[in-house]
XYZ file of N, CA and C in Angstrom:
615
model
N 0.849 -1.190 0.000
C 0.000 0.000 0.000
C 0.881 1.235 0.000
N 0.627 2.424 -0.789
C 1.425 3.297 -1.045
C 0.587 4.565 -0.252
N 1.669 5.106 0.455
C 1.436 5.898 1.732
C 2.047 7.692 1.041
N 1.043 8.520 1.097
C 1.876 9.869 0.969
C 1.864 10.694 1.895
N 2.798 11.076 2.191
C 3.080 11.762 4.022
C 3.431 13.671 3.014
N 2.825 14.483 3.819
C 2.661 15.927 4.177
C 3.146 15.836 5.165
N 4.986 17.005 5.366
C 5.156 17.499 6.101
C 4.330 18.361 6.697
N 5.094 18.679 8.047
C 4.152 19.738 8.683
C 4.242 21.047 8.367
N 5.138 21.238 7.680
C 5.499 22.357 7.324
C 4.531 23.361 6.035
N 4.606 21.748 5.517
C 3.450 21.450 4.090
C 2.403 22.159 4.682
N 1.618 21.229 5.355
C 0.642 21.983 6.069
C 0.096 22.758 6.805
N 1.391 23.842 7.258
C 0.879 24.757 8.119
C 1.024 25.517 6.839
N 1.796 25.622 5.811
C 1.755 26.377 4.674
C 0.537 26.225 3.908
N -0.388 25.360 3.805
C -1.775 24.997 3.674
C -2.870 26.029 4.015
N -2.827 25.691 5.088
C -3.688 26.531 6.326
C -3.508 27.765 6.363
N -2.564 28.201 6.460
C -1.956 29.633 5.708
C -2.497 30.601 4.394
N -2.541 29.815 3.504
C -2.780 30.151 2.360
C -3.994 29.865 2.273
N -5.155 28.975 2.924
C -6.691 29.182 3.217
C -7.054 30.373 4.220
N -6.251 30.507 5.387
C -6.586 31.457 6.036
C -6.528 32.784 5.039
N -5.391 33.351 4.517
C -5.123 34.629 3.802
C -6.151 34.412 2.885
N -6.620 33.579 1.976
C -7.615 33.433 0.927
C -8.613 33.654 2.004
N -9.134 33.552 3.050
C -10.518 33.927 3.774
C -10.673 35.000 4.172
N -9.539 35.833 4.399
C -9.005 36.908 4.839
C -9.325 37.996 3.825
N -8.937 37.679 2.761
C -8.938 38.718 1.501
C -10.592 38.702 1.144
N -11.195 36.948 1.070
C -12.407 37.408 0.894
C -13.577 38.021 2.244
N -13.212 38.459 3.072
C -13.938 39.118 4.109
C -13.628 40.448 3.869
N -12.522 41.259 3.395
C -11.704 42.198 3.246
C -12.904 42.643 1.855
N -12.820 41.922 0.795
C -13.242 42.228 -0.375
C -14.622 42.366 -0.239
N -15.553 41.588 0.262
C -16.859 41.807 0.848
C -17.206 42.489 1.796
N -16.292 43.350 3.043
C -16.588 44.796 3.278
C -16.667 45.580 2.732
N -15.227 45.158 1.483
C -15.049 47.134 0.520
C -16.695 46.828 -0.397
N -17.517 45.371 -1.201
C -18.837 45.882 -1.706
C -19.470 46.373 -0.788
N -19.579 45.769 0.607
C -20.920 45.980 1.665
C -20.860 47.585 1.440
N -19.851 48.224 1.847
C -19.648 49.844 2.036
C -19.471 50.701 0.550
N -19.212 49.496 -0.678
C -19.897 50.556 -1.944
C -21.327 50.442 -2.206
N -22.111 49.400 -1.512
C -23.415 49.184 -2.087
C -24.369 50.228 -1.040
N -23.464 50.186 0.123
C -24.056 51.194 1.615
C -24.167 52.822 0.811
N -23.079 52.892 0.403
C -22.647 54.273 0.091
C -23.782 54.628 -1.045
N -23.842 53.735 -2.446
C -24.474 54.228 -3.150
C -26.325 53.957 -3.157
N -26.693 53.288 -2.201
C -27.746 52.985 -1.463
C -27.819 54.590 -0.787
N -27.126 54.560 -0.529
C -27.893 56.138 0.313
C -27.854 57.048 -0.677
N -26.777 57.503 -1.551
C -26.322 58.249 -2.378
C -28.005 57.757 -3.108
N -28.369 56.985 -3.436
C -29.746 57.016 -4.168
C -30.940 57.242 -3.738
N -30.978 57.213 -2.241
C -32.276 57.469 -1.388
C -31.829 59.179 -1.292
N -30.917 59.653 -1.265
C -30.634 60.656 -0.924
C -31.395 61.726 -2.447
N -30.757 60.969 -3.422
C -31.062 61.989 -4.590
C -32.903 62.168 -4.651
N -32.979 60.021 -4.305
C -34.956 60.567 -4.476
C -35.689 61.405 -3.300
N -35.305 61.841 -2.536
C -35.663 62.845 -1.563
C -35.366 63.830 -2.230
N -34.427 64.456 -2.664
C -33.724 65.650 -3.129
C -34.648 65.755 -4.742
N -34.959 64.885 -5.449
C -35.715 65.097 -6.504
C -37.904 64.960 -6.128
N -37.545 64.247 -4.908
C -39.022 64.570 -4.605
C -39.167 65.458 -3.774
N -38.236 66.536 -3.788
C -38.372 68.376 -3.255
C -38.570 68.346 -1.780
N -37.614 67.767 -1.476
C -37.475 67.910 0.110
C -36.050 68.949 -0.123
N -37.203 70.284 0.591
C -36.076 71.373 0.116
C -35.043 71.592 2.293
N -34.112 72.315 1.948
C -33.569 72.640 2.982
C -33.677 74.129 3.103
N -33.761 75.172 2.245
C -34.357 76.330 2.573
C -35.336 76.846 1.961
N -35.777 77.271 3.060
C -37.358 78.098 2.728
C -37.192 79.219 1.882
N -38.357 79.585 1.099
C -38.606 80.840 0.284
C -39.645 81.388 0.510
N -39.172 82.913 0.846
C -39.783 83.980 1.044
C -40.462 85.098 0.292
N -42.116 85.643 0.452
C -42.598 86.334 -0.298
C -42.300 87.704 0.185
N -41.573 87.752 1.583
C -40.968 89.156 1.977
C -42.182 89.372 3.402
N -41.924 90.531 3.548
C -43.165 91.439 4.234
C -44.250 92.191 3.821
N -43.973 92.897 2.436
C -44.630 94.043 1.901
C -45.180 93.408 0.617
N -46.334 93.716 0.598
C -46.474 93.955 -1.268
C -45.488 93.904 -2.268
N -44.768 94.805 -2.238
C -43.294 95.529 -2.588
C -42.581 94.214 -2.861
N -42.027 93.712 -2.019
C -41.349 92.573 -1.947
C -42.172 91.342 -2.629
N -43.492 91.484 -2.110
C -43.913 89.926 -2.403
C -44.074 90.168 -4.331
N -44.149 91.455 -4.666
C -44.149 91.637 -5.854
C -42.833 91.060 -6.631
N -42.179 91.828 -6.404
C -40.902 91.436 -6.668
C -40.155 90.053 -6.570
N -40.644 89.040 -5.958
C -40.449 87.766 -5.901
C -40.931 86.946 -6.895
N -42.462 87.664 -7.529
C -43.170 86.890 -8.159
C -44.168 86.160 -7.664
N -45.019 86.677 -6.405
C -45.689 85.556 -5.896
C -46.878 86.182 -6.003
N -47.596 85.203 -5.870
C -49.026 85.423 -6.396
C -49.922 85.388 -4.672
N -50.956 85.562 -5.208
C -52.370 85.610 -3.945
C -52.772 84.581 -4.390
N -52.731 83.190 -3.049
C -53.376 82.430 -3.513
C -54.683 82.449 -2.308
N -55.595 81.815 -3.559
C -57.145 81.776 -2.600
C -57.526 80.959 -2.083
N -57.062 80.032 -1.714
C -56.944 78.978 -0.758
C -56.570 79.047 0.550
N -55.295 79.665 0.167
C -54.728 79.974 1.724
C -54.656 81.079 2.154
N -55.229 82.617 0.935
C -54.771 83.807 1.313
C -53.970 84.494 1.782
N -52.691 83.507 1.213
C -51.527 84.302 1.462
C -50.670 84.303 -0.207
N -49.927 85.449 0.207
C -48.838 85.384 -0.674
C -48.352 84.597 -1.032
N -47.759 83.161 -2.572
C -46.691 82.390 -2.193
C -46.136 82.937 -3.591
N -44.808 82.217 -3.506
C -43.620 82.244 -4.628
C -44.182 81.229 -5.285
N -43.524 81.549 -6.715
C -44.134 80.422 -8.234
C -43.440 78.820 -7.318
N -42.573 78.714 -6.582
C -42.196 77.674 -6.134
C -42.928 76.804 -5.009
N -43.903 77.412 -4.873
C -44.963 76.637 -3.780
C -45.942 76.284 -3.984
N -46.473 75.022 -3.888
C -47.789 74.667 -4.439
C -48.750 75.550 -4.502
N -49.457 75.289 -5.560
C -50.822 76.248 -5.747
C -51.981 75.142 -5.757
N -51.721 73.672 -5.542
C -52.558 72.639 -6.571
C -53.902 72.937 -5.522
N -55.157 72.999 -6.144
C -56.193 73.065 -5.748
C -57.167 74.318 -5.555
N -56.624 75.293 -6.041
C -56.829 76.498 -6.148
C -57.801 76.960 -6.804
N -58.119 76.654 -8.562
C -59.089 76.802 -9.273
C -59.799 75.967 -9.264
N -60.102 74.400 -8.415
C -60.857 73.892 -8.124
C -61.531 74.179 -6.593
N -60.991 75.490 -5.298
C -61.454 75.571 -4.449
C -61.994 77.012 -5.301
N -61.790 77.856 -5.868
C -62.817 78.946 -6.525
C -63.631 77.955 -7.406
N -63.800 77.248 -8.141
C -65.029 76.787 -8.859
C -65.601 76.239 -7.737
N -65.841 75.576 -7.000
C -66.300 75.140 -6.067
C -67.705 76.187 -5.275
N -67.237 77.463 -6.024
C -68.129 78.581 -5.327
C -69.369 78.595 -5.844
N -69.273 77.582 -7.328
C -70.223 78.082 -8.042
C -70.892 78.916 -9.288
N -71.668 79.608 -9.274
C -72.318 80.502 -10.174
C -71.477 81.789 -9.468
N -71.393 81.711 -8.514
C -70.889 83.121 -7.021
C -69.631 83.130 -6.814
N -68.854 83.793 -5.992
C -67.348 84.010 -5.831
C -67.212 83.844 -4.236
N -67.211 83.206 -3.575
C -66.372 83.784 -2.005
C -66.831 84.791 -1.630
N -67.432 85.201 -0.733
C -67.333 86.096 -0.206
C -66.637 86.180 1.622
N -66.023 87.330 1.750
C -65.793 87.520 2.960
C -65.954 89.355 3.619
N -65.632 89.179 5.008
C -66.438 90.385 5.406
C -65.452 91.012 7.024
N -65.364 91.877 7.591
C -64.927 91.781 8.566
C -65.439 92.606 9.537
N -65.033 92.731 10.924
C -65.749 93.220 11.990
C -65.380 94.743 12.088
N -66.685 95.547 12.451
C -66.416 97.233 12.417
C -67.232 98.038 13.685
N -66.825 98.526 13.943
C -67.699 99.325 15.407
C -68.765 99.612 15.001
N -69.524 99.124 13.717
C -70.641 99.262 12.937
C -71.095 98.351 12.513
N -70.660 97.097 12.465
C -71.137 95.640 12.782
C -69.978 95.206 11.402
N -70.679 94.070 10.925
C -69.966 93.175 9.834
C -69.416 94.197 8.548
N -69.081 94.503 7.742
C -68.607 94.995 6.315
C -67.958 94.049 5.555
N -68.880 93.913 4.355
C -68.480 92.884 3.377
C -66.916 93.367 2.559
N -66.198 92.416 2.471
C -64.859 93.130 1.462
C -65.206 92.617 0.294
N -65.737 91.708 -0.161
C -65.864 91.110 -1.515
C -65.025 89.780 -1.523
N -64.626 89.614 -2.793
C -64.132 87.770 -3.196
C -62.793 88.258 -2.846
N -61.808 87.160 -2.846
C -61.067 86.576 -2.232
C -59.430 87.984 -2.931
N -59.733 88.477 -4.110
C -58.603 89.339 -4.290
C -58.568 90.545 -3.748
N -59.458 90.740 -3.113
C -59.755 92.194 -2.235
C -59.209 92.140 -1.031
N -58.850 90.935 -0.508
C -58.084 90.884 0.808
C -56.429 90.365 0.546
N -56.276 90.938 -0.955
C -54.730 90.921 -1.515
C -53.906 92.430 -0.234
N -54.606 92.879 -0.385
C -54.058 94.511 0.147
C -54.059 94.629 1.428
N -54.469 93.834 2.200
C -54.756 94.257 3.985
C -53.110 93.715 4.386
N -53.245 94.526 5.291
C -51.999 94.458 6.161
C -51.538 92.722 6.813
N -50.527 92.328 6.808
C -50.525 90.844 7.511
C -51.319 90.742 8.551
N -51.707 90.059 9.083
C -52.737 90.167 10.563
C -53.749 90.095 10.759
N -54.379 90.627 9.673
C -55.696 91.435 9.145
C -56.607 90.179 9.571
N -57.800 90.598 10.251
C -58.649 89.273 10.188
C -59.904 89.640 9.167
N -60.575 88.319 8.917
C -61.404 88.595 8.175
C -62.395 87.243 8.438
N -64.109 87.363 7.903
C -64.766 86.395 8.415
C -65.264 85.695 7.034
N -65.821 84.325 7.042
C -66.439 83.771 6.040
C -66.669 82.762 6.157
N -67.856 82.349 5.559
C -68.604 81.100 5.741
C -68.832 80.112 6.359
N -69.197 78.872 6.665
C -69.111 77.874 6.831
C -68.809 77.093 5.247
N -69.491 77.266 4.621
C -69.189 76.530 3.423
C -67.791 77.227 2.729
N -67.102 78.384 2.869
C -65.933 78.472 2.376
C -64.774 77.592 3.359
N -64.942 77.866 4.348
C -64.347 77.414 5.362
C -64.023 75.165 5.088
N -64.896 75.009 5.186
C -64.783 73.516 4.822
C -64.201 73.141 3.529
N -64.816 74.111 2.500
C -64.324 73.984 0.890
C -62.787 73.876 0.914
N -62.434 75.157 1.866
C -60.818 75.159 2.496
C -59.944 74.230 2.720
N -60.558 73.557 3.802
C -60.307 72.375 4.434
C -60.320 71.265 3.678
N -60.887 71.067 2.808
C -60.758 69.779 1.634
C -59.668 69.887 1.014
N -59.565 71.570 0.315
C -58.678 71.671 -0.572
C -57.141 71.752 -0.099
N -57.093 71.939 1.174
C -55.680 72.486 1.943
C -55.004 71.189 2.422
N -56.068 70.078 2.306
C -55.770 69.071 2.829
C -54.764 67.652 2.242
N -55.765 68.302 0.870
C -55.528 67.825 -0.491
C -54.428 68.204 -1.393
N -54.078 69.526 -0.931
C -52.913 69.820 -1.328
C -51.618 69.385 -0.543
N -51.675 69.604 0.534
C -50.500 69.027 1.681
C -50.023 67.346 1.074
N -51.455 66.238 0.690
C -50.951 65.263 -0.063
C -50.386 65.313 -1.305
N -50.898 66.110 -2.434
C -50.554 66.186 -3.371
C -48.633 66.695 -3.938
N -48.244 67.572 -3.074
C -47.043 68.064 -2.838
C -46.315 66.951 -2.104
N -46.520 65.724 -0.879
C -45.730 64.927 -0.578
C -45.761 64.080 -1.842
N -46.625 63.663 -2.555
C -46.403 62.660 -3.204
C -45.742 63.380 -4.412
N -45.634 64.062 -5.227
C -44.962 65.161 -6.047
C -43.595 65.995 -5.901
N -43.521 65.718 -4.757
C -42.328 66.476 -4.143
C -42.167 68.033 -4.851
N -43.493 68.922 -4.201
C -43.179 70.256 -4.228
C -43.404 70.496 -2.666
N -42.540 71.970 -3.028
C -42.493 72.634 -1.616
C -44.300 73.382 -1.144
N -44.556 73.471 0.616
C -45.608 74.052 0.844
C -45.504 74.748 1.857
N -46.441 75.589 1.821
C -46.249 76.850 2.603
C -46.429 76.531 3.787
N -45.801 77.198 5.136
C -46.342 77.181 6.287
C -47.699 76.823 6.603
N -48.445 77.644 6.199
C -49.583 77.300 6.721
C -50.567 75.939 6.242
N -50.508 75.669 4.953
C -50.318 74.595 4.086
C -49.986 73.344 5.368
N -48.796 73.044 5.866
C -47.937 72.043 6.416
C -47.614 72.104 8.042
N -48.600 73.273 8.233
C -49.026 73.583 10.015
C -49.635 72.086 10.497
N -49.566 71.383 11.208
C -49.931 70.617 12.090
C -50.933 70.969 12.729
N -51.239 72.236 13.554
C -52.452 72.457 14.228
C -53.577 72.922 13.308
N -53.127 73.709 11.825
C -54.141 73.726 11.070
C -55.008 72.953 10.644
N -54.208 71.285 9.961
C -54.598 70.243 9.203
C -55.629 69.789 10.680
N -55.133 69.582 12.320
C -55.598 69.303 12.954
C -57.309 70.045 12.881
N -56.859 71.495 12.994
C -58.814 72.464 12.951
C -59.714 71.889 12.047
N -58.638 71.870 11.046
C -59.820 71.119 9.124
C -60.241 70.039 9.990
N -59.608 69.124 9.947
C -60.038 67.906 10.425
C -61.159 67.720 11.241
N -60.753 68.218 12.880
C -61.996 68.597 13.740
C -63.170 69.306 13.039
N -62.902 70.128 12.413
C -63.912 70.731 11.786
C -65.171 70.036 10.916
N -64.413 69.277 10.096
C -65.079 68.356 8.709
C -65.424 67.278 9.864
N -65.108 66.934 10.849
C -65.515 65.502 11.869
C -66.866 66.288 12.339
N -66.693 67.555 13.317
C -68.106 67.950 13.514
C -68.977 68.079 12.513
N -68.899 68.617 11.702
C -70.029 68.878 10.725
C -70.314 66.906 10.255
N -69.477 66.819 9.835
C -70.308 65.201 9.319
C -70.736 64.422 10.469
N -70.783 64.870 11.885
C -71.238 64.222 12.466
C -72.960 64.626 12.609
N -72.955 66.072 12.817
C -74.242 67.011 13.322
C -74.789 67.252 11.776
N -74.024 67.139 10.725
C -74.695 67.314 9.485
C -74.720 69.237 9.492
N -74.465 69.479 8.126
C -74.275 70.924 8.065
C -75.756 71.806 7.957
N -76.267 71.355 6.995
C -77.448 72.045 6.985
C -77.679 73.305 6.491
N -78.060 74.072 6.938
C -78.640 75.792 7.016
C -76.879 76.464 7.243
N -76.288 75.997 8.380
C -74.793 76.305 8.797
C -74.265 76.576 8.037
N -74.511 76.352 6.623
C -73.212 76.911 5.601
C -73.803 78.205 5.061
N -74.536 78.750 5.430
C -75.108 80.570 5.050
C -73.798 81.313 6.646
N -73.634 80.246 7.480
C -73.705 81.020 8.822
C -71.966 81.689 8.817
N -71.799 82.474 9.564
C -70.090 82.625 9.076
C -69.647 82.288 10.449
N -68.293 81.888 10.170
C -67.542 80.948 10.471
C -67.274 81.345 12.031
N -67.574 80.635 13.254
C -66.701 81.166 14.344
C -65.016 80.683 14.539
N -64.381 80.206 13.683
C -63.268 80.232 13.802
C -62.569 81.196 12.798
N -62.873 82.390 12.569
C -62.297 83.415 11.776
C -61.346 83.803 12.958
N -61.233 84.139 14.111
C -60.310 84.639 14.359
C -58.824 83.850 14.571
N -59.073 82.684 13.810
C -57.677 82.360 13.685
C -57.290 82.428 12.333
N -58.190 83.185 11.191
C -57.505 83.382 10.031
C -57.090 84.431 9.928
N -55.895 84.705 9.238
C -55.103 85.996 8.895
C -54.549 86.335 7.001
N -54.448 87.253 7.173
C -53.629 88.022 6.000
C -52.089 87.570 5.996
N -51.381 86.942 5.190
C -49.809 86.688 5.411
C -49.256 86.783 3.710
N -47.661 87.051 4.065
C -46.761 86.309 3.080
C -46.173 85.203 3.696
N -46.207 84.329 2.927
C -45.946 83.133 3.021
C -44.592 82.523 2.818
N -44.119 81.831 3.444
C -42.501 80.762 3.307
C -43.136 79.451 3.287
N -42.572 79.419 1.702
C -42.023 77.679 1.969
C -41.040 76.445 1.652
């Protein structure tokens, strides 16, 4: 019977050269783990960055003046100022929504209510400015403001403060829950008791 003998030498030189071969491949399968890590983020990173997750805000200013000069429009939804860069989506579907009629709103005078008219007449009031209206504008609001806040996450445009307020989306909400619970009725001739949390603004977003 023919016998073949491996020094030991043989074989620690063996073992050696499996170890370093296991070595290199653990070595080589960190450097993919940390290119596939790297460009894994590098790609979540860009689709955030292309679905407009912005890092600074844009401003319509303080003044007329300014908000002119930016380019931003009056939108009637939110009645504020925004830049061409902030959603508008829902806008000419919350004015058709009015109808045959336009919006109306009105505000408080040591002489009782005074109507201002539709929604571009309260382009000019000072930031702050309160003003009253409906029940049925008010909810129309609330659909559309709501609807826009989704429409911009899934789109990746930027939205305005008030747009992406938390306690706002919270009022709509409560709001549209009472009424569909008690049913609106006659209530939408009635104007709104939560006007005094609406205001006149320029808008950031």
């Amino acid at each position: 019977m023919d016998y073949k003998y491996t020094s030991i030498d043989d074989t620690s030189k063996t073992r050696q050269g499996h170890w370093c071969s296991s070595w290199r491949r653990e070595i080589v399968s960190a450097i993919l783990i940390a290119i596939l890590s790297s460009a894994a983020t590098f790609g979540i990173a860009s689709l955030l960055s292309d679905r407009g997750v912005q890092s600074q805000p844009v401003s319509c200013g303080k003044t007329f003046e300014e908000a002119h000069a930016h380019g931003c429009r009056f939108d009637a939804l939110t009645l504020t100022w925004l830049r061409p860069e902030c959603s508008q989506h829902g806008n000419e579907e919350f004015l058709d929504a009015a109808g045959n009629e336009t919006w109306r709103y009105w505000e408080k005078s040591t002489n009782g209510l005074v109507e201002l008219g539709h929604y571009e007449s309260l382009a000019y009031l000072a930031p702050g400015s309160l003003y009253l209206a409906t029940y049925d504008q008010y909810l129309t609001h609330c659909m559309w403001i709501l609807l826009r806040v989704h429409h911009a996450l899934e789109y990746g445009q930027r939205l305005d403060f008030q747009s992406i307020s938390y306690e706002h989306s919270k009022d709509c909400l409560g709001l549209l829950l009472k009424e569909a619970k008690r049913g609106v009725g006659e209530n939408l001739t009635q104007l709104s008791t939560h006007a005094v949390a609406n205001e006149i603004d320029y808008g950031v977003c």
